[in-house]
mmCIF file of C-alpha atoms and ligand atoms in Angstrom:
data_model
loop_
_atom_site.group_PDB
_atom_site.id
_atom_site.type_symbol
_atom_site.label_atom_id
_atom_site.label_comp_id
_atom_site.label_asym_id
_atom_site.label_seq_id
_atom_site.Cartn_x
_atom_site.Cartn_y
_atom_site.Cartn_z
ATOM 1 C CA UNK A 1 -30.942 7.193 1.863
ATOM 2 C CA UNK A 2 -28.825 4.772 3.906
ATOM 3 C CA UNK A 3 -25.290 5.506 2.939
ATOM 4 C CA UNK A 4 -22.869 3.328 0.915
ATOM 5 C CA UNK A 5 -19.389 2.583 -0.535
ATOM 6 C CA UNK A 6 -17.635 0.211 -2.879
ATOM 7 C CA UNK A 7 -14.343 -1.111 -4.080
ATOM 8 C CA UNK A 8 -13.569 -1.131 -8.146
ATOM 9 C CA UNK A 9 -11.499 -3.177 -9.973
ATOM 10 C CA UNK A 10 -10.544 -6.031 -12.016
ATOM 11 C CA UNK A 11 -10.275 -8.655 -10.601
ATOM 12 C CA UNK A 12 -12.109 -8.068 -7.446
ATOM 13 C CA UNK A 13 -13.968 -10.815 -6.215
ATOM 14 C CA UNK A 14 -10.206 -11.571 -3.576
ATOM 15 C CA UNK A 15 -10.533 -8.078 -1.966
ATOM 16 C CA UNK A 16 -10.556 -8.091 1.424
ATOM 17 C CA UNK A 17 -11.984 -4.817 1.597
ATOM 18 C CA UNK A 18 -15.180 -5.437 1.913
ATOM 19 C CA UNK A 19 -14.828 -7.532 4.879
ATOM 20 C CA UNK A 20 -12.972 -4.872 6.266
ATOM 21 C CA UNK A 21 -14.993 -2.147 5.741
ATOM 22 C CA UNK A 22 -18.710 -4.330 6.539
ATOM 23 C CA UNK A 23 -16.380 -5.163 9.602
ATOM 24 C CA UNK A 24 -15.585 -1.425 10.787
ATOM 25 C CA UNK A 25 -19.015 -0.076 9.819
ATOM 26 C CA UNK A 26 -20.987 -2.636 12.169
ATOM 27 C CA UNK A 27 -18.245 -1.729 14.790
ATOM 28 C CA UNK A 28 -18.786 1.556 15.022
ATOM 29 C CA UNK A 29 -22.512 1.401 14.663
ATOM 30 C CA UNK A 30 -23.158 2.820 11.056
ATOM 31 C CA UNK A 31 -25.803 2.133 8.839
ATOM 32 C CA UNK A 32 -24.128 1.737 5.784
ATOM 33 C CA UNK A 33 -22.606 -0.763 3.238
ATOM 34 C CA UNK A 34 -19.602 -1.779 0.967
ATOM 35 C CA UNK A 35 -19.614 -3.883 -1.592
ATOM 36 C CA UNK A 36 -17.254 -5.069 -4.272
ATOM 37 C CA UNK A 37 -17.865 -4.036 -8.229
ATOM 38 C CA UNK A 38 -15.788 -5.986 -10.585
ATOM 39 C CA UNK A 39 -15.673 -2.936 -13.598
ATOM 40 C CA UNK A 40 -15.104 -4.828 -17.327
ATOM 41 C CA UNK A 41 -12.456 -3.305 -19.205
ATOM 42 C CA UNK A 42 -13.573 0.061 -21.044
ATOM 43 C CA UNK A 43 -16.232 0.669 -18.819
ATOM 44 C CA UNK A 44 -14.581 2.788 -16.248
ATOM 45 C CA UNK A 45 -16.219 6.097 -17.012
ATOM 46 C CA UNK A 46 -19.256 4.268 -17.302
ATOM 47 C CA UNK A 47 -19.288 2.816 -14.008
ATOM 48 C CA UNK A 48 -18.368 6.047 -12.389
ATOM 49 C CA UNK A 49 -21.396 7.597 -13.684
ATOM 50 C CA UNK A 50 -22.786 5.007 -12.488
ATOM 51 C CA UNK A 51 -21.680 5.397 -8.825
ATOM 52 C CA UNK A 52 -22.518 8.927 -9.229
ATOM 53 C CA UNK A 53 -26.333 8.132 -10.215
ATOM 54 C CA UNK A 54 -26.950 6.254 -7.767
ATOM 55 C CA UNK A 55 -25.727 7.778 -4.795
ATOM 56 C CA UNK A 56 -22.405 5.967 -3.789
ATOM 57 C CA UNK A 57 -20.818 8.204 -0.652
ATOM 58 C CA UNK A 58 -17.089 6.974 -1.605
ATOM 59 C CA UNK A 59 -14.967 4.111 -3.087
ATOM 60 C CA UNK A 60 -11.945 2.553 -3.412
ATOM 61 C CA UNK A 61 -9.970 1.735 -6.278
ATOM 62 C CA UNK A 62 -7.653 -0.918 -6.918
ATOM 63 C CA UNK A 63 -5.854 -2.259 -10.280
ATOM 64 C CA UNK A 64 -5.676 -1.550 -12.633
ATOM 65 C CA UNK A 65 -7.706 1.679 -12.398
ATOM 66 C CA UNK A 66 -5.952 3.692 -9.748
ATOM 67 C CA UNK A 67 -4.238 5.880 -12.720
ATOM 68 C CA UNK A 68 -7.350 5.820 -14.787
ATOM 69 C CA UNK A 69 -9.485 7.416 -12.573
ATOM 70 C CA UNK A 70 -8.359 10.481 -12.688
ATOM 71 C CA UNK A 71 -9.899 11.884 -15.486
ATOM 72 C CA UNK A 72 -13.078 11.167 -14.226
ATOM 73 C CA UNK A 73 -12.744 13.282 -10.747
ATOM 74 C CA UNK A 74 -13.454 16.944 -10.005
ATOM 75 C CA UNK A 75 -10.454 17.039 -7.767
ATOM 76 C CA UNK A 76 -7.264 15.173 -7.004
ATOM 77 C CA UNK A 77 -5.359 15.964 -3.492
ATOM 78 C CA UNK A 78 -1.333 16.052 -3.022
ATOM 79 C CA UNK A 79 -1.539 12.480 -2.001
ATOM 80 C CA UNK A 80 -2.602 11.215 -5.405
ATOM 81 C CA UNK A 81 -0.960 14.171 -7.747
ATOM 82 C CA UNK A 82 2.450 12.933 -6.713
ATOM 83 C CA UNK A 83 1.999 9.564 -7.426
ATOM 84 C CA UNK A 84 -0.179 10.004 -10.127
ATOM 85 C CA UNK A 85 -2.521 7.061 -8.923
ATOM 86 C CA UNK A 86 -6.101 7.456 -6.251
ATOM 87 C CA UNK A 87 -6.979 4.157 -4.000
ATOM 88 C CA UNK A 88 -9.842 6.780 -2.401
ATOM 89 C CA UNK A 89 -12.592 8.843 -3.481
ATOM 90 C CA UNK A 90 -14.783 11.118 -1.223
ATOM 91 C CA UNK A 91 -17.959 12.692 -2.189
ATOM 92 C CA UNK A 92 -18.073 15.818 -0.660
ATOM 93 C CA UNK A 93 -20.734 18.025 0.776
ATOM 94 C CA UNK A 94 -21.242 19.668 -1.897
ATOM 95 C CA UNK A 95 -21.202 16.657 -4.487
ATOM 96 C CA UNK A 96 -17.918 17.080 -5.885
ATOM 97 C CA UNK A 97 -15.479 13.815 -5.986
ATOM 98 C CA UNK A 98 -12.574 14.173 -4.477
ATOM 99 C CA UNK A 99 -9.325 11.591 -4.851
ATOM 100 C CA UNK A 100 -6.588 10.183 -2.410
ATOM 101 C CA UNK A 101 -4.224 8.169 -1.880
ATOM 102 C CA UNK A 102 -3.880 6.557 1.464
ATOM 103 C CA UNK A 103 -1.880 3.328 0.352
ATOM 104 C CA UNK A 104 1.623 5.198 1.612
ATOM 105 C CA UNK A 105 0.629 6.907 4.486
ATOM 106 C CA UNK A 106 -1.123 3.228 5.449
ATOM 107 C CA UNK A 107 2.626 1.387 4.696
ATOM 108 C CA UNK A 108 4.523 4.274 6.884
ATOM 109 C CA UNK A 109 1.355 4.301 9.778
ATOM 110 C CA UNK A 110 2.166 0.286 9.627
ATOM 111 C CA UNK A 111 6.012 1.135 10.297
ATOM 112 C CA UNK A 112 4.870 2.546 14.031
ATOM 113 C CA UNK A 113 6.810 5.526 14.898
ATOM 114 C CA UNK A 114 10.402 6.153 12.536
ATOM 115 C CA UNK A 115 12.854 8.637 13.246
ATOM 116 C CA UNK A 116 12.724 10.682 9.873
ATOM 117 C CA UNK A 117 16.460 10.363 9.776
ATOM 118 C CA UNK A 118 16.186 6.623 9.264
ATOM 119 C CA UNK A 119 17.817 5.481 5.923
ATOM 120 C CA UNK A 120 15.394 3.231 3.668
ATOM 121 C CA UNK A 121 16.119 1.067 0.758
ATOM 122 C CA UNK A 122 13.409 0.390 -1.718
ATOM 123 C CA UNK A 123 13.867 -2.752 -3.703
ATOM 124 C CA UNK A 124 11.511 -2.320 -6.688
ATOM 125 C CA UNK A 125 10.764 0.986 -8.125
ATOM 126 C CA UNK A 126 6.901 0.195 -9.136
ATOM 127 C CA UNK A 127 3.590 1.609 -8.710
ATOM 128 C CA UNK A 128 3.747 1.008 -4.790
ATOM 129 C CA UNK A 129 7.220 1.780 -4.477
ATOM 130 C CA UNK A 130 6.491 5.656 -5.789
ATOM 131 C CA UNK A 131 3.418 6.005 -3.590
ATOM 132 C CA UNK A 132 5.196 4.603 -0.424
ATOM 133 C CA UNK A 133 7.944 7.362 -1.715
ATOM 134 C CA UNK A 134 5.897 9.913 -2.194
ATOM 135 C CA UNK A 135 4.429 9.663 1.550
ATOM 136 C CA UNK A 136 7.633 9.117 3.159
ATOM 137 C CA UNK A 137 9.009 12.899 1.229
ATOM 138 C CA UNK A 138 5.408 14.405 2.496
ATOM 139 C CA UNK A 139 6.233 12.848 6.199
ATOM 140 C CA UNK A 140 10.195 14.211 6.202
ATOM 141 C CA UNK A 141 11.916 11.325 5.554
ATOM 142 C CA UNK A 142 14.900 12.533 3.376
ATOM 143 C CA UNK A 143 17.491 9.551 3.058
ATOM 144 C CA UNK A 144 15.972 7.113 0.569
ATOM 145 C CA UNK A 145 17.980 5.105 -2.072
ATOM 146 C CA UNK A 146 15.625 2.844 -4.575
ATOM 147 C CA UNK A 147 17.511 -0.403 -6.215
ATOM 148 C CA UNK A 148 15.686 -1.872 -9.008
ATOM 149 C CA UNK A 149 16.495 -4.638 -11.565
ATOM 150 C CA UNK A 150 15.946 -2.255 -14.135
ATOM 151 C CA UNK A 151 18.425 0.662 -13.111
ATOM 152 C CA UNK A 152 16.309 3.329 -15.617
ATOM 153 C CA UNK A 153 13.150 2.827 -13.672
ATOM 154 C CA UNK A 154 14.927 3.885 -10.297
ATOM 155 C CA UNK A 155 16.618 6.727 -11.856
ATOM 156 C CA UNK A 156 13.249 8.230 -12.938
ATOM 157 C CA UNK A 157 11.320 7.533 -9.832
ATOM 158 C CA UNK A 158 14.330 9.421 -7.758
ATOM 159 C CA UNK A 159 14.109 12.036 -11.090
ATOM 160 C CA UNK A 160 10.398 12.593 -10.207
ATOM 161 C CA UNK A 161 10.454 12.415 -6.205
ATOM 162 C CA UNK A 162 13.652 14.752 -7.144
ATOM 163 C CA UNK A 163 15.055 13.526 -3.710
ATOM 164 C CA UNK A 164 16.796 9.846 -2.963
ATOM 165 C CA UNK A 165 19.642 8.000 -5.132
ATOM 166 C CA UNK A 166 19.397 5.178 -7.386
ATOM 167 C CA UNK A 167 21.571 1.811 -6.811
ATOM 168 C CA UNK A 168 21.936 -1.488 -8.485
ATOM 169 C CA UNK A 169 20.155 -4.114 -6.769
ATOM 170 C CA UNK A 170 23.578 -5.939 -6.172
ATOM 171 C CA UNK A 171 25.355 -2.396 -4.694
ATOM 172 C CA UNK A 172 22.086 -2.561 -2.618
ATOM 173 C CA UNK A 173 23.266 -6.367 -1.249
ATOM 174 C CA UNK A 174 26.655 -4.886 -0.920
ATOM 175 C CA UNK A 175 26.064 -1.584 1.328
ATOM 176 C CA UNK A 176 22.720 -3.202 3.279
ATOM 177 C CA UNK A 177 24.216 -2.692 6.793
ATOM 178 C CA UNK A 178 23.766 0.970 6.186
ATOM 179 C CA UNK A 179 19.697 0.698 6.261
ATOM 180 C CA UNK A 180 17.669 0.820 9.012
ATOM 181 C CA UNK A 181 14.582 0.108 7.012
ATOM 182 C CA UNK A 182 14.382 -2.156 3.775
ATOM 183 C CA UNK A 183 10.800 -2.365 2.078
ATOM 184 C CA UNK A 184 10.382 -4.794 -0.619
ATOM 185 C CA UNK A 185 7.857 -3.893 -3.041
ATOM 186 C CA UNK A 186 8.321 -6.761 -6.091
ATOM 187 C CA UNK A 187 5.789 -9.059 -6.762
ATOM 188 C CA UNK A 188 8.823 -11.617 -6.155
ATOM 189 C CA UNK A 189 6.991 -13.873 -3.246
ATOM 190 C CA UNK A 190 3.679 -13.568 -3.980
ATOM 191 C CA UNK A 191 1.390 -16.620 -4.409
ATOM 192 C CA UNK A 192 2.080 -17.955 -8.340
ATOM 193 C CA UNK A 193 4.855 -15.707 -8.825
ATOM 194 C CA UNK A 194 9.146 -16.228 -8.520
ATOM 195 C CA UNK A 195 10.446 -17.481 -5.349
ATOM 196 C CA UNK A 196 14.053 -15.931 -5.449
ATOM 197 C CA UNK A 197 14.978 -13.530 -3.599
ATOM 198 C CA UNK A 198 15.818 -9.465 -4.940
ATOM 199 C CA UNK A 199 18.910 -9.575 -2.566
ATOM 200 C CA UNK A 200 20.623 -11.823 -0.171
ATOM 201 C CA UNK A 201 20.458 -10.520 3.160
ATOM 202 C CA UNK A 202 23.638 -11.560 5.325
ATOM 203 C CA UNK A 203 24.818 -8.251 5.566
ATOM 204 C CA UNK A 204 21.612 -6.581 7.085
ATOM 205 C CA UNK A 205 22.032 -4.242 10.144
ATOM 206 C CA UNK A 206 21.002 -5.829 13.608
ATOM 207 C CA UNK A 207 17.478 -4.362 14.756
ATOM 208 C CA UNK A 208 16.162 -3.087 11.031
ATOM 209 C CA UNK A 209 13.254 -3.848 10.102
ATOM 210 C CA UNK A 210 12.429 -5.824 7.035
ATOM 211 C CA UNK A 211 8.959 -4.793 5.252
ATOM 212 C CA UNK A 212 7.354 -6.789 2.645
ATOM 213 C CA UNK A 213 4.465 -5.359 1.148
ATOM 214 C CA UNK A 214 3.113 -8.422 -0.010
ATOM 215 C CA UNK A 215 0.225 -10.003 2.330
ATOM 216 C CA UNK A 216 -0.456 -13.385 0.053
ATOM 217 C CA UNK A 217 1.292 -15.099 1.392
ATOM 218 C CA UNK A 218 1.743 -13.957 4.725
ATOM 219 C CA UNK A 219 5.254 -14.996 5.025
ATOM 220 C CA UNK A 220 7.246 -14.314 1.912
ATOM 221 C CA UNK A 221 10.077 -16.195 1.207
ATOM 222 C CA UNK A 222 12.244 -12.633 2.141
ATOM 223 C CA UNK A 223 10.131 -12.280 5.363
ATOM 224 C CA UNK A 224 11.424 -15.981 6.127
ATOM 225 C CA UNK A 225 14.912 -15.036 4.862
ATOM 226 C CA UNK A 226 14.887 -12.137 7.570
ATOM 227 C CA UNK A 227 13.355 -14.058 9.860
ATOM 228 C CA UNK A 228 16.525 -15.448 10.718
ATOM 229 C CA UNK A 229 18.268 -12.014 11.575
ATOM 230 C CA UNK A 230 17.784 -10.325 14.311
ATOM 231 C CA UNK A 231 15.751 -7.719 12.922
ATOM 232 C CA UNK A 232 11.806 -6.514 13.094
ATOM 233 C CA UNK A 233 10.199 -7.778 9.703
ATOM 234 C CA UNK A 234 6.686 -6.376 8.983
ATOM 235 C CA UNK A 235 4.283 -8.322 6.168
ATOM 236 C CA UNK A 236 1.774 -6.678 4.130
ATOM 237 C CA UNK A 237 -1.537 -6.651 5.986
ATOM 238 C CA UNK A 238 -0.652 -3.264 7.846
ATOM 239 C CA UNK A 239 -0.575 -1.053 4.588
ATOM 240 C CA UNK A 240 -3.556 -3.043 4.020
ATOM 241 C CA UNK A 241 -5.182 -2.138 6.812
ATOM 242 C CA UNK A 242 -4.516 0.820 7.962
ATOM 243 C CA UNK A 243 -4.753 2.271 3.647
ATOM 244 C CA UNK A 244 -8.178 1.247 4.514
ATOM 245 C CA UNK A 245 -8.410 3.007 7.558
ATOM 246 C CA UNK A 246 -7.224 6.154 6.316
ATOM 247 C CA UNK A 247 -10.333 5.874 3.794
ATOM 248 C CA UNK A 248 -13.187 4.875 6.277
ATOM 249 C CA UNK A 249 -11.845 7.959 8.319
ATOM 250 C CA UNK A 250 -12.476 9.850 5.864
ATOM 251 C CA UNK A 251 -15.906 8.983 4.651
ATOM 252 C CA UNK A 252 -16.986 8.634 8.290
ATOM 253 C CA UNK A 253 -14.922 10.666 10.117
ATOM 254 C CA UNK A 254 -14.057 7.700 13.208
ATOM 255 C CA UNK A 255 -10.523 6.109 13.025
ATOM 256 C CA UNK A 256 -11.811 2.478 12.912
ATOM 257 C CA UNK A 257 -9.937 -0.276 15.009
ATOM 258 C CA UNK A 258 -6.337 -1.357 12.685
ATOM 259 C CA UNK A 259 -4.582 -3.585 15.151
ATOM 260 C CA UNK A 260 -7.796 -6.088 15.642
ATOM 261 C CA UNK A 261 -8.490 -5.932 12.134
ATOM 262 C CA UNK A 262 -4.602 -6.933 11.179
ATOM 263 C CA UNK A 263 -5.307 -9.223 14.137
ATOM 264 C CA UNK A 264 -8.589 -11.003 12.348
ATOM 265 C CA UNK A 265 -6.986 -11.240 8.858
ATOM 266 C CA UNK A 266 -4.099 -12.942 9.999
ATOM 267 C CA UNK A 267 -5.993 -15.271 11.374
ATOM 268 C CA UNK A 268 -8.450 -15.746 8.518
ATOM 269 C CA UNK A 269 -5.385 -16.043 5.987
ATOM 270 C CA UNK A 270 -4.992 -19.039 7.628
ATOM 271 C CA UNK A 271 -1.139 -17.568 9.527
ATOM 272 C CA UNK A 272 -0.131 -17.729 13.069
ATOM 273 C CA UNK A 273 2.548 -15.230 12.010
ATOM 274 C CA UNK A 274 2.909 -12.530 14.514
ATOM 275 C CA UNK A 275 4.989 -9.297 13.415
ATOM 276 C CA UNK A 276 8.152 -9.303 15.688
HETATM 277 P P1 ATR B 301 3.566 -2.306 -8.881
HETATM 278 O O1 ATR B 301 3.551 -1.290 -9.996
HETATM 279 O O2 ATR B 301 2.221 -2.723 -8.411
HETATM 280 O O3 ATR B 301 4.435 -1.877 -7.750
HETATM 281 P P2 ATR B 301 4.854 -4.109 -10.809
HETATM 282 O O4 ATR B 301 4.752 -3.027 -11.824
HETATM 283 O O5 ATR B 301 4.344 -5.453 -11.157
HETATM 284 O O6 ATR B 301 4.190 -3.677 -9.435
HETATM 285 O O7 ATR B 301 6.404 -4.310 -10.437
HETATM 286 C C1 ATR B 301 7.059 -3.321 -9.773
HETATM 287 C C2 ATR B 301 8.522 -3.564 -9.553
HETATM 288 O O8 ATR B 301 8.867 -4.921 -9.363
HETATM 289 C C3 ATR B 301 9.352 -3.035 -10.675
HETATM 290 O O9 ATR B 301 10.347 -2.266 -10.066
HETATM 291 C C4 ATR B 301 9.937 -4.293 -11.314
HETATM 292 O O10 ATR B 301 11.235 -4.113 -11.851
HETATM 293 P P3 ATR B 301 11.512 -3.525 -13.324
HETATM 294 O O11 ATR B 301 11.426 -2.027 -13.216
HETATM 295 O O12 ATR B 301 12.872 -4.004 -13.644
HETATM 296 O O13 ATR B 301 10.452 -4.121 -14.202
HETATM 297 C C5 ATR B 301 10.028 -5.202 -10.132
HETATM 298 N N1 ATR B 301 10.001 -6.630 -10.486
HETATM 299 C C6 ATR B 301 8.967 -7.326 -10.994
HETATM 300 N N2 ATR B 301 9.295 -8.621 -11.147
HETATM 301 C C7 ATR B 301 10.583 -8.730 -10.729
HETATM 302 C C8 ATR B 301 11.514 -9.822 -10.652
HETATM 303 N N3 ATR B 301 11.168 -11.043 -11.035
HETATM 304 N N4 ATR B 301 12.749 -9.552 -10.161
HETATM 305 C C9 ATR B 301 13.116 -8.299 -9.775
HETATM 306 N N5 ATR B 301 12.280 -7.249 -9.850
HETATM 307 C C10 ATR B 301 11.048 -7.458 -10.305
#
């Protein structure tokens, strides 16, 4: 049976996963497809069965199911426990579903190389701020301080990552020289949403790097903000891509091509925007 994969969620029909994936699989000369499956709300466990039945090799999940699907897996790994969410599920050998999470180990594989002594702020302690977390603690990275609008949600991701300090978004603005990596991880930016800013960034060490984890649009508001610093800023699309790539590796065992593909979606998301 010729192999395939999907991507389930709610809403769905934006994902650029599928192009992605169709994109890598023709690439590297496999005979297989992904498609997108918008899942109604209740009918999770019935549309795993359903990908069970009939035969699907692996999928992705996206929101709001990553938490939901866990129940319905044989087996979660370390990626996923920590955070408590799956992006990735494998179907292995011997028919047992397996989940992941590659979403942080895509953000800190879009960083490039970091010296694990690096000190990161998180603004925004959210579902994609504790799996970026979680990845950096797996990958060494020991200095990380989390500033959130609401102080309480900080406190418990540092609680449950038992590693990191939490600081008040404005003590965050105050001390910002001391980072060498800031990754924002609001939905402050995106397309429809709030325009301000979570911090001013005049105080920002020279050469940092700025990450938004946004990709829609390309150039947040904050990414244009530290545009005008000298420092590296980073968009979205990486974690993106390379979350992605993490997954196709593992259903197909090939690392598929990340920099063209973050090279082809910027392009089709209409930016000219090149990463400094
Ligand atoms: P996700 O779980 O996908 O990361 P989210 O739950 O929509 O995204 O939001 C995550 C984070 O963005 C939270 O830390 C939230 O702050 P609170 O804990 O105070 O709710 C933060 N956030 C959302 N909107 C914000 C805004 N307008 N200003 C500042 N922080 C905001």
């Amino acid at each position: 049976m010729k192999k395939w994969f999907a991507v389930i969620g709610n809403p769905i029909s934006h994902s650029l996963s599928p192009y992605m994936h169709e994109t890598w699989l023709k690439e590297n000369n496999i005979d297989a497809s992904y498609i997108p499956i918008h899942v109604e709300e209740g009918k999770l466990g019935d549309a795993v069965k359903a990908l069970k039945l009939l035969g699907c090799s692996g999928w992705n999940v996206t929101v709001p199911y990553k938490n939901e699907i866990i129940p319905f897996l044989d087996e979660i790994d370390d990626s996923a426990k920590g955070i408590g969410a799956v992006n990735t599920v494998v179907k292995t050998e011997d028919n047992r579903f397996v989940g992941y999470n590659t979403d942080g180990l895509g953000f800190i594989q879009s960083l490039g190389p970091i010296p694990t002594d690096n000190q990161i702020l998180f603004l925004g302690a959210g579902g994609a701020a504790r799996g970026i977390a979680h990845a950096l603690k797996q990958s060494g990275f020991r200095n990380i301080f989390i500033a959130n609008r609401t102080r309480a949600n900080a406190e418990q991701l540092v609680n449950d990552l038992q590693m990191g300090q939490a600081i008040d978004l404005q003590e965050a603005e105050e001390r910002l020289y001391e980072f060498d990596i800031v990754i924002q991880t609001t939905p402050q930016g995106m397309k429809n949403q709030e325009n301000t800013l979570p911090i001013q960034l005049h105080k920002i060490k020279e050469h940092a790097i700025v990450a938004d984890i946004v990709y829609n649009p390309l150039v947040t508001p904050f990414l244009e903000e530290a545009n005008k610093y000298n420092v590296r800023t980073i968009n979205g699309l990486g974690m993106l891509v390379h979350q992605g790539a993490i997954a196709f590796s593992y259903w197909n065992g090939i690392k598929p091509n990340s920099d063209k593909m973050v090279e082809r979606l910027t392009e089709q998301l209409g930016g000219n925007y090149v990463n400094r």
